CSV table of C-alpha atoms and ligand atoms in Angstrom, one decimal:
chain,number,residue,atom,x,y,z
D,296,MET,CA,6.5,22.2,1.6
D,297,ASN,CA,4.8,19.8,-0.1
D,298,LEU,CA,6.2,16.5,0.7
D,299,LYS,CA,4.1,14.1,-1.2
D,300,LYS,CA,4.8,15.4,-4.3
D,301,LEU,CA,8.6,15.7,-3.6
D,302,VAL,CA,9.3,12.3,-2.1
D,303,GLY,CA,6.8,11.3,-5.2
D,304,GLU,CA,8.6,13.9,-8.0
D,305,LYS,CA,12.0,11.7,-6.5
D,306,ALA,CA,11.0,8.4,-6.8
D,307,ALA,CA,9.9,8.5,-10.6
D,308,GLU,CA,13.6,10.3,-10.7
D,309,PHE,CA,14.1,5.7,-10.5
D,310,ILE,CA,12.1,4.7,-13.7
D,311,GLU,CA,14.3,4.1,-17.0
D,312,GLU,CA,13.4,3.3,-20.4
D,313,GLY,CA,12.4,-0.5,-20.9
D,314,MET,CA,10.9,-0.9,-17.8
D,315,VAL,CA,7.5,-2.5,-16.1
D,316,VAL,CA,6.2,0.0,-13.6
D,317,GLY,CA,4.2,-1.1,-10.5
D,318,LEU,CA,2.0,2.3,-9.6
D,319,GLY,CA,1.0,2.8,-6.2
D,320,THR,CA,-2.5,3.8,-4.3
D,321,GLY,CA,-3.0,7.4,-2.8
D,322,SER,CA,-2.3,10.4,-2.7
D,323,THR,CA,1.4,10.9,-2.6
D,324,ALA,CA,1.4,7.2,-5.6
D,325,TYR,CA,-0.5,10.3,-6.9
D,326,TYR,CA,2.4,12.9,-7.8
D,327,MET,CA,4.9,10.2,-8.5
D,328,VAL,CA,2.4,8.2,-11.3
D,329,GLU,CA,2.0,12.6,-12.4
D,330,ALA,CA,5.8,13.0,-13.0
D,331,LEU,CA,5.5,10.0,-14.9
D,332,GLY,CA,3.0,11.0,-16.7
D,333,ARG,CA,5.0,14.4,-17.6
D,334,ARG,CA,7.9,11.7,-18.6
D,335,VAL,CA,6.3,9.6,-20.6
D,336,LYS,CA,5.1,12.4,-22.9
D,337,LYS,CA,8.3,13.4,-23.7
D,338,GLY,CA,9.5,10.1,-25.4
D,339,LEU,CA,9.8,7.4,-22.0
D,340,HIS,CA,8.7,4.4,-22.8
D,341,ILE,CA,7.2,2.4,-20.3
D,342,THR,CA,4.7,-0.5,-18.4
D,343,GLY,CA,2.5,0.4,-16.0
D,344,VAL,CA,0.2,-2.0,-14.7
D,345,THR,CA,-1.6,-0.3,-11.5
D,346,THR,CA,-2.7,-1.6,-7.9
D,347,SER,CA,-6.5,0.2,-7.8
D,348,ALA,CA,-9.6,1.2,-10.3
D,349,GLN,CA,-8.3,5.4,-9.2
D,350,THR,CA,-4.1,4.4,-10.1
D,351,LYS,CA,-5.4,3.0,-13.6
D,352,ILE,CA,-8.2,5.9,-14.3
D,353,GLN,CA,-5.0,8.5,-14.0
D,354,ALA,CA,-2.0,7.0,-15.7
D,355,GLU,CA,-4.8,6.7,-18.7
D,356,ALA,CA,-5.6,10.1,-18.8
D,357,LEU,CA,-1.7,10.7,-18.7
D,358,GLY,CA,-1.1,8.2,-21.7
D,359,ILE,CA,0.6,5.8,-19.7
D,360,PRO,CA,1.0,2.1,-20.8
D,361,LEU,CA,-0.7,0.4,-18.6
D,362,LYS,CA,-0.5,-3.9,-18.5
D,363,SER,CA,-2.8,-6.3,-15.5
D,364,VAL,CA,0.3,-7.9,-13.6
D,365,ASP,CA,-0.9,-11.2,-15.7
D,366,GLU,CA,0.6,-10.3,-18.9
D,367,VAL,CA,3.7,-9.0,-17.7
D,368,ASP,CA,6.4,-11.2,-17.1
D,369,GLN,CA,8.1,-9.5,-13.6
D,370,ILE,CA,7.7,-6.4,-12.7
D,371,ASP,CA,10.8,-3.6,-12.4
D,372,ILE,CA,10.1,-1.6,-10.0
D,373,THR,CA,6.9,-0.6,-8.1
D,374,ILE,CA,6.8,2.8,-6.2
D,375,ASP,CA,3.8,3.4,-3.1
D,376,GLY,CA,3.0,5.0,-0.5
D,377,ALA,CA,2.3,3.5,3.3
D,378,ASP,CA,0.5,4.7,6.6
D,379,GLU,CA,3.2,3.8,9.1
D,380,ILE,CA,6.4,2.0,8.4
D,381,SER,CA,8.5,0.9,11.4
D,382,SER,CA,12.1,1.2,12.4
D,383,THR,CA,13.3,-1.5,11.6
D,384,TYR,CA,11.3,-0.7,7.5
D,385,GLN,CA,7.9,-3.2,8.5
D,386,GLY,CA,5.0,-1.4,7.1
D,387,ILE,CA,1.2,-1.0,7.2
D,388,LYS,CA,-0.4,-0.2,4.6
D,389,GLY,CA,-4.6,-0.4,2.6
D,390,GLY,CA,-4.5,3.5,4.5
D,391,GLY,CA,-6.7,4.2,0.7
D,392,GLY,CA,-7.8,0.0,0.8
D,393,ALA,CA,-5.6,-1.1,-2.2
D,394,LEU,CA,-4.3,-3.3,0.0
D,395,LEU,CA,-4.8,-6.4,-1.6
D,396,PHE,CA,-3.6,-5.5,-5.4
D,397,GLU,CA,-0.7,-3.7,-3.5
D,398,LYS,CA,0.7,-6.6,-1.8
D,399,ILE,CA,0.1,-8.5,-5.1
D,400,VAL,CA,1.6,-6.6,-7.2
D,401,ALA,CA,4.7,-6.0,-4.5
D,402,ARG,CA,5.2,-9.7,-4.5
D,403,TYR,CA,5.9,-10.1,-8.5
D,404,SER,CA,8.4,-6.7,-7.9
D,405,ASP,CA,12.1,-6.7,-8.4
D,406,THR,CA,12.2,-3.9,-6.4
D,407,VAL,CA,9.7,-2.5,-3.7
D,408,ILE,CA,10.0,0.5,-2.9
D,409,TRP,CA,8.0,3.6,0.0
D,410,ILE,CA,7.8,7.5,-0.4
D,411,VAL,CA,6.2,9.1,2.6
D,412,ASP,CA,6.4,11.7,4.4
D,413,ASP,CA,9.1,11.9,8.1
D,414,SER,CA,5.4,11.7,9.6
D,415,LYS,CA,4.9,8.2,8.5
D,416,LEU,CA,8.0,6.5,10.8
D,417,VAL,CA,7.4,5.5,13.6
D,418,LYS,CA,8.9,3.3,16.1
D,419,GLU,CA,6.1,0.1,16.3
D,420,ILE,CA,3.4,0.4,13.7
D,421,GLY,CA,0.3,0.0,15.2
D,422,ASP,CA,-1.5,3.4,16.1
D,423,PHE,CA,-2.5,3.6,12.4
D,424,PRO,CA,-5.5,1.6,11.6
D,425,LEU,CA,-4.9,-2.5,10.5
D,426,PRO,CA,-7.3,-3.3,7.5
D,427,VAL,CA,-8.1,-6.1,7.1
D,428,GLU,CA,-9.7,-7.1,3.9
D,429,VAL,CA,-11.8,-9.9,4.2
D,430,ILE,CA,-15.2,-11.5,1.9
D,431,PRO,CA,-18.6,-10.3,3.2
D,432,TYR,CA,-19.7,-13.5,3.5
D,433,GLY,CA,-19.2,-14.8,7.4
D,434,SER,CA,-17.3,-11.0,7.9
D,435,GLN,CA,-20.1,-10.9,10.8
D,436,GLN,CA,-18.3,-13.4,12.7
D,437,LEU,CA,-14.9,-12.6,12.5
D,438,LEU,CA,-15.3,-8.4,13.9
D,439,LYS,CA,-16.6,-11.2,16.4
D,440,LEU,CA,-13.5,-13.0,16.0
D,441,PHE,CA,-11.1,-9.6,16.6
D,442,LYS,CA,-13.3,-7.6,19.1
D,443,GLU,CA,-13.0,-10.9,21.7
D,444,ARG,CA,-9.1,-10.4,20.4
D,445,GLY,CA,-9.1,-6.6,21.9
D,446,TYR,CA,-8.6,-5.6,18.5
D,447,ARG,CA,-11.7,-3.2,18.8
D,448,PRO,CA,-12.9,-3.9,14.8
D,449,ALA,CA,-14.4,-1.7,12.8
D,450,PHE,CA,-15.9,-2.5,9.3
D,451,ARG,CA,-14.6,0.6,7.6
D,452,GLN,CA,-17.6,2.6,6.2
D,453,THR,CA,-17.9,5.8,3.0
D,454,GLU,CA,-18.5,9.0,3.4
D,455,ASP,CA,-22.2,8.7,3.1
D,456,GLY,CA,-22.2,5.9,5.6
D,457,GLU,CA,-22.4,3.4,3.1
D,458,ARG,CA,-20.1,-0.6,3.1
D,459,TYR,CA,-16.7,0.4,2.1
D,460,LEU,CA,-16.2,-2.2,-0.8
D,461,THR,CA,-12.6,-2.4,-2.1
D,462,ASP,CA,-12.0,-3.0,-6.5
D,463,ALA,CA,-12.4,-6.8,-6.1
D,464,GLY,CA,-15.8,-6.8,-4.3
D,465,HIS,CA,-14.0,-7.1,0.1
D,466,TYR,CA,-15.1,-5.1,2.7
D,467,ILE,CA,-12.7,-3.5,5.1
D,468,ILE,CA,-12.5,-4.3,8.7
D,469,ASP,CA,-10.2,-1.6,10.4
D,470,LEU,CA,-8.0,-3.3,13.6
D,471,GLN,CA,-7.6,-0.5,16.1
D,472,MET,CA,-4.5,-2.4,17.3
D,473,LYS,CA,-2.3,1.0,18.4
D,474,LYS,CA,1.1,-0.8,19.3
D,475,ILE,CA,1.9,-3.7,17.1
D,476,ALA,CA,4.9,-6.0,19.2
D,477,ASP,CA,5.2,-8.7,16.8
D,478,PRO,CA,3.5,-8.2,14.1
D,479,HIS,CA,5.3,-11.3,12.0
D,480,THR,CA,2.7,-13.2,15.3
D,481,LEU,CA,-0.3,-11.2,14.2
D,482,ALA,CA,0.5,-11.4,10.5
D,483,ASP,CA,0.1,-15.6,10.7
D,484,TRP,CA,-2.7,-15.5,12.4
D,485,LEU,CA,-3.9,-13.0,10.6
D,486,ASP,CA,-2.8,-15.6,7.5
D,487,HIS,CA,-4.7,-18.4,8.6
D,488,GLN,CA,-8.4,-16.9,9.5
D,489,THR,CA,-10.9,-18.2,6.7
D,490,GLY,CA,-12.8,-14.8,5.6
D,491,VAL,CA,-9.8,-12.8,5.3
D,492,VAL,CA,-8.1,-12.0,1.8
D,493,GLU,CA,-5.7,-9.7,2.8
D,494,HIS,CA,-4.1,-8.2,5.6
D,495,GLY,CA,-2.0,-4.5,5.5
D,496,LEU,CA,1.0,-5.9,6.9
D,497,PHE,CA,3.6,-5.5,5.1
D,498,LEU,CA,6.4,-7.0,5.8
D,499,ASP,CA,10.5,-7.6,4.8
D,500,CYS,CA,8.8,-6.3,1.6
D,501,VAL,CA,10.3,-2.9,0.9
D,502,ASN,CA,14.4,-2.2,-0.8
D,503,THR,CA,14.8,1.5,-0.8
D,504,VAL,CA,12.4,4.2,1.8
D,505,ILE,CA,12.5,7.6,0.6
D,506,VAL,CA,11.2,10.2,3.4
D,507,GLY,CA,9.9,13.6,2.9
D,508,SER,CA,11.1,16.1,5.4
D,509,GLU,CA,11.4,20.2,5.9
D,510,LYS,CA,15.3,19.4,5.7
D,511,GLY,CA,14.4,17.8,2.0
D,512,VAL,CA,14.8,14.0,0.2
D,513,GLU,CA,16.8,10.7,2.5
D,514,ILE,CA,16.9,7.8,0.9
D,515,GLN,CA,16.7,5.0,2.9
D,516,ASN,CA,18.4,1.7,1.5
D,517,VAL,CA,17.2,-1.5,3.5
D,518,ARG,CA,17.6,-4.5,1.6
A,699,R5P,O1,-4.0,1.9,0.2
A,699,R5P,C1,-3.6,2.4,0.3
A,699,R5P,C2,-2.4,2.6,-0.2
A,699,R5P,O2,-1.7,1.2,0.6
A,699,R5P,C3,-1.4,3.9,0.2
A,699,R5P,O3,-0.2,3.8,-0.4
A,699,R5P,C4,-1.4,4.2,1.7
A,699,R5P,O4,-2.5,5.0,2.3
A,699,R5P,C5,-1.0,4.7,2.3
A,699,R5P,O5,-1.0,6.6,1.3
A,699,R5P,P1,-1.1,7.8,1.3
A,699,R5P,O6,-0.1,8.4,0.5
A,699,R5P,O7,-2.3,8.3,0.5
A,699,R5P,O8,-1.0,8.8,2.5
Protein backbone atom coordinates (compact mmCIF):
# COMPACT_ATOMS: atom_id res chain seq x y z
CA MET A 1 0.00 0.00 0.00
CA ASN A 2 1.28 3.47 -0.86
CA LEU A 3 0.82 5.13 2.55
CA LYS A 4 1.99 8.56 1.38
CA LYS A 5 -0.66 8.54 -1.33
CA LEU A 6 -3.28 7.32 1.15
CA VAL A 7 -2.73 10.17 3.63
CA GLY A 8 -2.15 12.77 0.92
CA GLU A 9 -5.49 12.00 -0.67
CA LYS A 10 -7.28 11.85 2.71
CA ALA A 11 -5.91 15.30 3.64
CA ALA A 12 -7.17 16.84 0.40
CA GLU A 13 -10.72 15.95 1.56
CA PHE A 14 -10.35 18.53 4.38
CA ILE A 15 -10.30 21.38 1.88
CA GLU A 16 -13.54 23.25 1.26
CA GLU A 17 -14.77 25.70 -1.36
CA GLY A 18 -13.14 29.13 -1.15
CA MET A 19 -10.30 28.18 1.21
CA VAL A 20 -6.79 29.55 1.15
CA VAL A 21 -4.59 26.48 1.42
CA GLY A 22 -0.91 26.21 2.37
CA LEU A 23 0.65 23.60 0.11
CA GLY A 24 3.51 21.71 1.75
CA THR A 25 6.59 20.20 0.19
CA GLY A 26 7.90 16.65 -0.17
CA SER A 27 6.98 13.23 -1.39
CA THR A 28 3.85 12.98 0.82
CA ALA A 29 2.58 16.52 0.18
CA TYR A 30 3.01 15.70 -3.52
CA TYR A 31 -0.01 13.35 -3.42
CA MET A 32 -2.14 15.91 -1.55
CA VAL A 33 -1.36 18.53 -4.22
CA GLU A 34 -2.20 16.05 -7.00
CA ALA A 35 -5.54 15.24 -5.32
CA LEU A 36 -6.33 18.93 -4.88
CA GLY A 37 -5.47 19.53 -8.52
CA ARG A 38 -8.05 16.90 -9.50
CA ARG A 39 -10.69 18.60 -7.33
CA VAL A 40 -9.85 22.00 -8.85
CA LYS A 41 -10.32 20.53 -12.33
CA LYS A 42 -13.79 19.38 -11.22
CA GLY A 43 -14.72 22.93 -10.12
CA LEU A 44 -13.38 23.50 -6.59
CA HIS A 45 -12.27 27.12 -6.07
CA ILE A 46 -9.29 27.53 -3.79
CA THR A 47 -6.17 29.65 -3.55
CA GLY A 48 -2.90 27.85 -2.90
CA VAL A 49 0.11 29.27 -1.07
CA THR A 50 3.15 27.18 -1.91
CA THR A 51 6.10 26.43 0.37
CA SER A 52 8.77 25.77 -2.25
CA ALA A 53 9.67 26.21 -5.89
CA GLN A 54 9.08 22.47 -6.34
CA THR A 55 5.48 22.63 -5.10
CA LYS A 56 4.87 25.83 -7.07
CA ILE A 57 5.84 24.09 -10.33
CA GLN A 58 3.55 21.16 -9.52
CA ALA A 59 0.57 23.33 -8.48
CA GLU A 60 0.90 25.59 -11.52
CA ALA A 61 0.95 22.59 -13.83
CA LEU A 62 -2.27 21.34 -12.21
CA GLY A 63 -3.98 24.70 -12.66
CA ILE A 64 -4.33 25.49 -8.94
CA PRO A 65 -4.64 29.30 -8.56
CA LEU A 66 -1.78 30.58 -6.40
CA LYS A 67 -0.89 33.62 -4.33
CA SER A 68 2.21 34.34 -2.32
CA VAL A 69 2.06 34.33 1.47
CA ASP A 70 2.24 38.14 1.40
CA GLU A 71 -0.79 38.47 -0.87
CA VAL A 72 -3.32 36.68 1.36
CA ASP A 73 -5.01 37.89 4.55
CA GLN A 74 -4.80 34.53 6.25
CA ILE A 75 -4.35 30.86 5.37
CA ASP A 76 -7.21 28.54 6.38
CA ILE A 77 -5.39 25.20 6.35
CA THR A 78 -1.83 24.15 5.59
CA ILE A 79 -1.16 20.52 4.77
CA ASP A 80 2.45 19.37 4.91
CA GLY A 81 4.61 16.32 5.50
CA ALA A 82 7.04 15.81 8.39
CA ASP A 83 10.27 13.91 8.92
CA GLU A 84 9.67 12.88 12.54
CA ILE A 85 6.87 13.44 15.06
CA SER A 86 7.33 12.77 18.77
CA SER A 87 4.75 11.32 21.15
CA THR A 88 4.02 14.92 22.25
CA TYR A 89 3.59 16.04 18.62
CA GLN A 90 6.81 18.01 18.29
CA GLY A 91 8.21 17.69 14.78
CA ILE A 92 11.33 17.79 12.69
CA LYS A 93 10.84 19.10 9.17
CA GLY A 94 13.14 20.22 6.41
CA GLY A 95 14.44 16.95 5.04
CA GLY A 96 13.49 18.35 1.65
CA GLY A 97 15.10 21.70 2.39
CA ALA A 98 11.87 23.72 2.51
CA LEU A 99 11.76 24.40 6.25
CA LEU A 100 11.97 28.20 6.11
CA PHE A 101 9.05 28.79 3.77
CA GLU A 102 7.13 25.94 5.42
CA LYS A 103 7.51 27.52 8.85
CA ILE A 104 6.45 30.95 7.58
CA VAL A 105 3.34 29.51 5.91
CA ALA A 106 2.51 27.40 9.00
CA ARG A 107 2.89 30.46 11.24
CA TYR A 108 0.13 32.30 9.37
CA SER A 109 -2.23 29.32 9.08
CA ASP A 110 -5.36 28.85 11.17
CA THR A 111 -4.95 25.08 11.04
CA VAL A 112 -1.88 22.95 10.35
CA ILE A 113 -2.23 19.33 9.27
CA TRP A 114 0.72 16.98 8.95
CA ILE A 115 0.48 13.88 6.80
CA VAL A 116 2.84 10.98 7.48
CA ASP A 117 3.20 7.25 7.29
CA ASP A 118 3.59 5.58 10.67
CA SER A 119 7.38 5.21 10.26
CA LYS A 120 7.65 8.94 11.09
CA LEU A 121 6.15 8.54 14.56
CA VAL A 122 8.81 8.27 17.27
CA LYS A 123 8.99 8.62 21.06
CA GLU A 124 11.64 11.35 20.98
CA ILE A 125 12.74 13.27 17.90
CA GLY A 126 16.39 13.56 16.89
CA ASP A 127 17.24 10.40 15.04
CA PHE A 128 16.42 12.24 11.82
CA PRO A 129 19.17 14.85 11.20
CA LEU A 130 17.92 18.28 12.28
CA PRO A 131 18.21 20.79 9.41
CA VAL A 132 19.43 24.27 10.28
CA GLU A 133 19.19 26.92 7.55
CA VAL A 134 22.06 29.42 7.73
CA ILE A 135 23.25 32.36 5.68
CA PRO A 136 26.46 31.50 3.80
CA TYR A 137 28.45 34.34 5.41
CA GLY A 138 29.90 32.99 8.66
CA SER A 139 28.48 29.52 8.14
CA GLN A 140 31.87 27.85 8.67
CA GLN A 141 32.00 29.44 12.12
CA LEU A 142 28.52 28.12 12.88
CA LEU A 143 29.61 24.66 11.77
CA LYS A 144 32.53 24.89 14.23
CA LEU A 145 30.22 26.02 17.02
CA PHE A 146 27.81 23.13 16.39
CA LYS A 147 30.78 20.73 16.34
CA GLU A 148 32.02 22.02 19.71
CA ARG A 149 28.57 21.32 21.15
CA GLY A 150 28.72 17.71 19.91
CA TYR A 151 25.99 18.05 17.31
CA ARG A 152 28.02 16.34 14.54
CA PRO A 153 27.10 18.92 11.89
CA ALA A 154 27.50 18.60 8.13
CA PHE A 155 26.71 20.96 5.29
CA ARG A 156 24.00 19.44 3.12
CA GLN A 157 25.19 18.59 -0.37
CA THR A 158 23.46 17.94 -3.67
CA GLU A 159 23.82 14.61 -5.47
CA ASP A 160 26.55 16.24 -7.58
CA GLY A 161 28.55 17.06 -4.45
CA GLU A 162 27.77 20.78 -4.59
CA ARG A 163 26.70 22.62 -1.46
CA TYR A 164 22.90 22.55 -1.28
CA LEU A 165 21.18 25.93 -1.64
CA THR A 166 17.65 26.54 -0.34
CA ASP A 167 15.00 28.42 -2.32
CA ALA A 168 16.03 31.51 -0.34
CA GLY A 169 19.73 31.05 -1.26
CA HIS A 170 20.91 29.76 2.13
CA TYR A 171 22.93 26.70 3.19
CA ILE A 172 21.62 23.87 5.33
CA ILE A 173 23.67 22.34 8.13
CA ASP A 174 22.26 18.99 9.28
CA LEU A 175 22.80 18.12 12.94
CA GLN A 176 23.11 14.45 13.90
CA MET A 177 21.60 14.82 17.34
CA LYS A 178 20.31 11.23 17.71
CA LYS A 179 18.07 12.31 20.63
CA ILE A 180 16.59 15.71 21.38
CA ALA A 181 15.32 15.36 24.94
CA ASP A 182 14.37 19.04 25.28
CA PRO A 183 13.41 20.47 21.86
CA HIS A 184 12.24 23.81 23.29
CA THR A 185 15.62 24.58 24.88
CA LEU A 186 17.45 23.61 21.69
CA ALA A 187 15.06 25.68 19.54
CA ASP A 188 15.56 28.66 21.81
CA TRP A 189 19.36 28.34 21.59
CA LEU A 190 19.29 27.99 17.80
CA ASP A 191 16.93 30.98 17.52
CA HIS A 192 19.61 33.10 19.21
CA GLN A 193 22.60 32.15 17.05
CA THR A 194 23.56 34.88 14.62
CA GLY A 195 23.49 33.61 11.06
CA VAL A 196 20.88 30.92 11.75
CA VAL A 197 17.87 31.81 9.64
CA GLU A 198 15.59 28.97 10.75
CA HIS A 199 15.70 25.40 12.00
CA GLY A 200 13.62 22.31 11.46
CA LEU A 201 12.12 22.10 14.96
CA PHE A 202 8.39 22.69 14.48
CA LEU A 203 7.11 22.91 18.03
CA ASP A 204 3.55 23.28 19.32
CA CYS A 205 2.26 24.10 15.86
CA VAL A 206 0.38 21.10 14.51
CA ASN A 207 -3.40 20.78 14.95
CA THR A 208 -4.03 17.44 13.30
CA VAL A 209 -1.83 14.55 12.23
CA ILE A 210 -3.06 12.13 9.58
CA VAL A 211 -1.17 8.85 9.92
CA GLY A 212 -1.14 6.09 7.35
CA SER A 213 -0.33 2.50 8.27
CA GLU A 214 -1.07 -0.92 6.83
CA LYS A 215 -4.25 -0.81 8.93
CA GLY A 216 -5.46 2.34 7.15
CA VAL A 217 -5.74 6.03 7.98
CA GLU A 218 -5.85 7.41 11.50
CA ILE A 219 -6.69 11.04 12.26
CA GLN A 220 -5.08 12.32 15.45
CA ASN A 221 -6.45 15.64 16.71
CA VAL A 222 -3.74 17.38 18.68
CA ARG A 223 -5.02 20.83 19.62
O1 LIG B 1 11.55 20.23 3.52
C1 LIG B 1 10.76 19.30 3.42
C2 LIG B 1 9.59 19.11 4.25
O2 LIG B 1 9.75 19.52 5.57
C3 LIG B 1 8.89 17.78 4.15
O3 LIG B 1 7.62 17.98 4.64
C4 LIG B 1 9.52 16.68 4.97
O4 LIG B 1 10.87 16.57 4.64
C5 LIG B 1 8.81 15.33 4.72
O5 LIG B 1 8.98 14.96 3.40
P1 LIG B 1 8.50 13.57 2.82
O6 LIG B 1 7.01 13.63 2.81
O7 LIG B 1 9.09 13.52 1.44
O8 LIG B 1 9.02 12.50 3.72
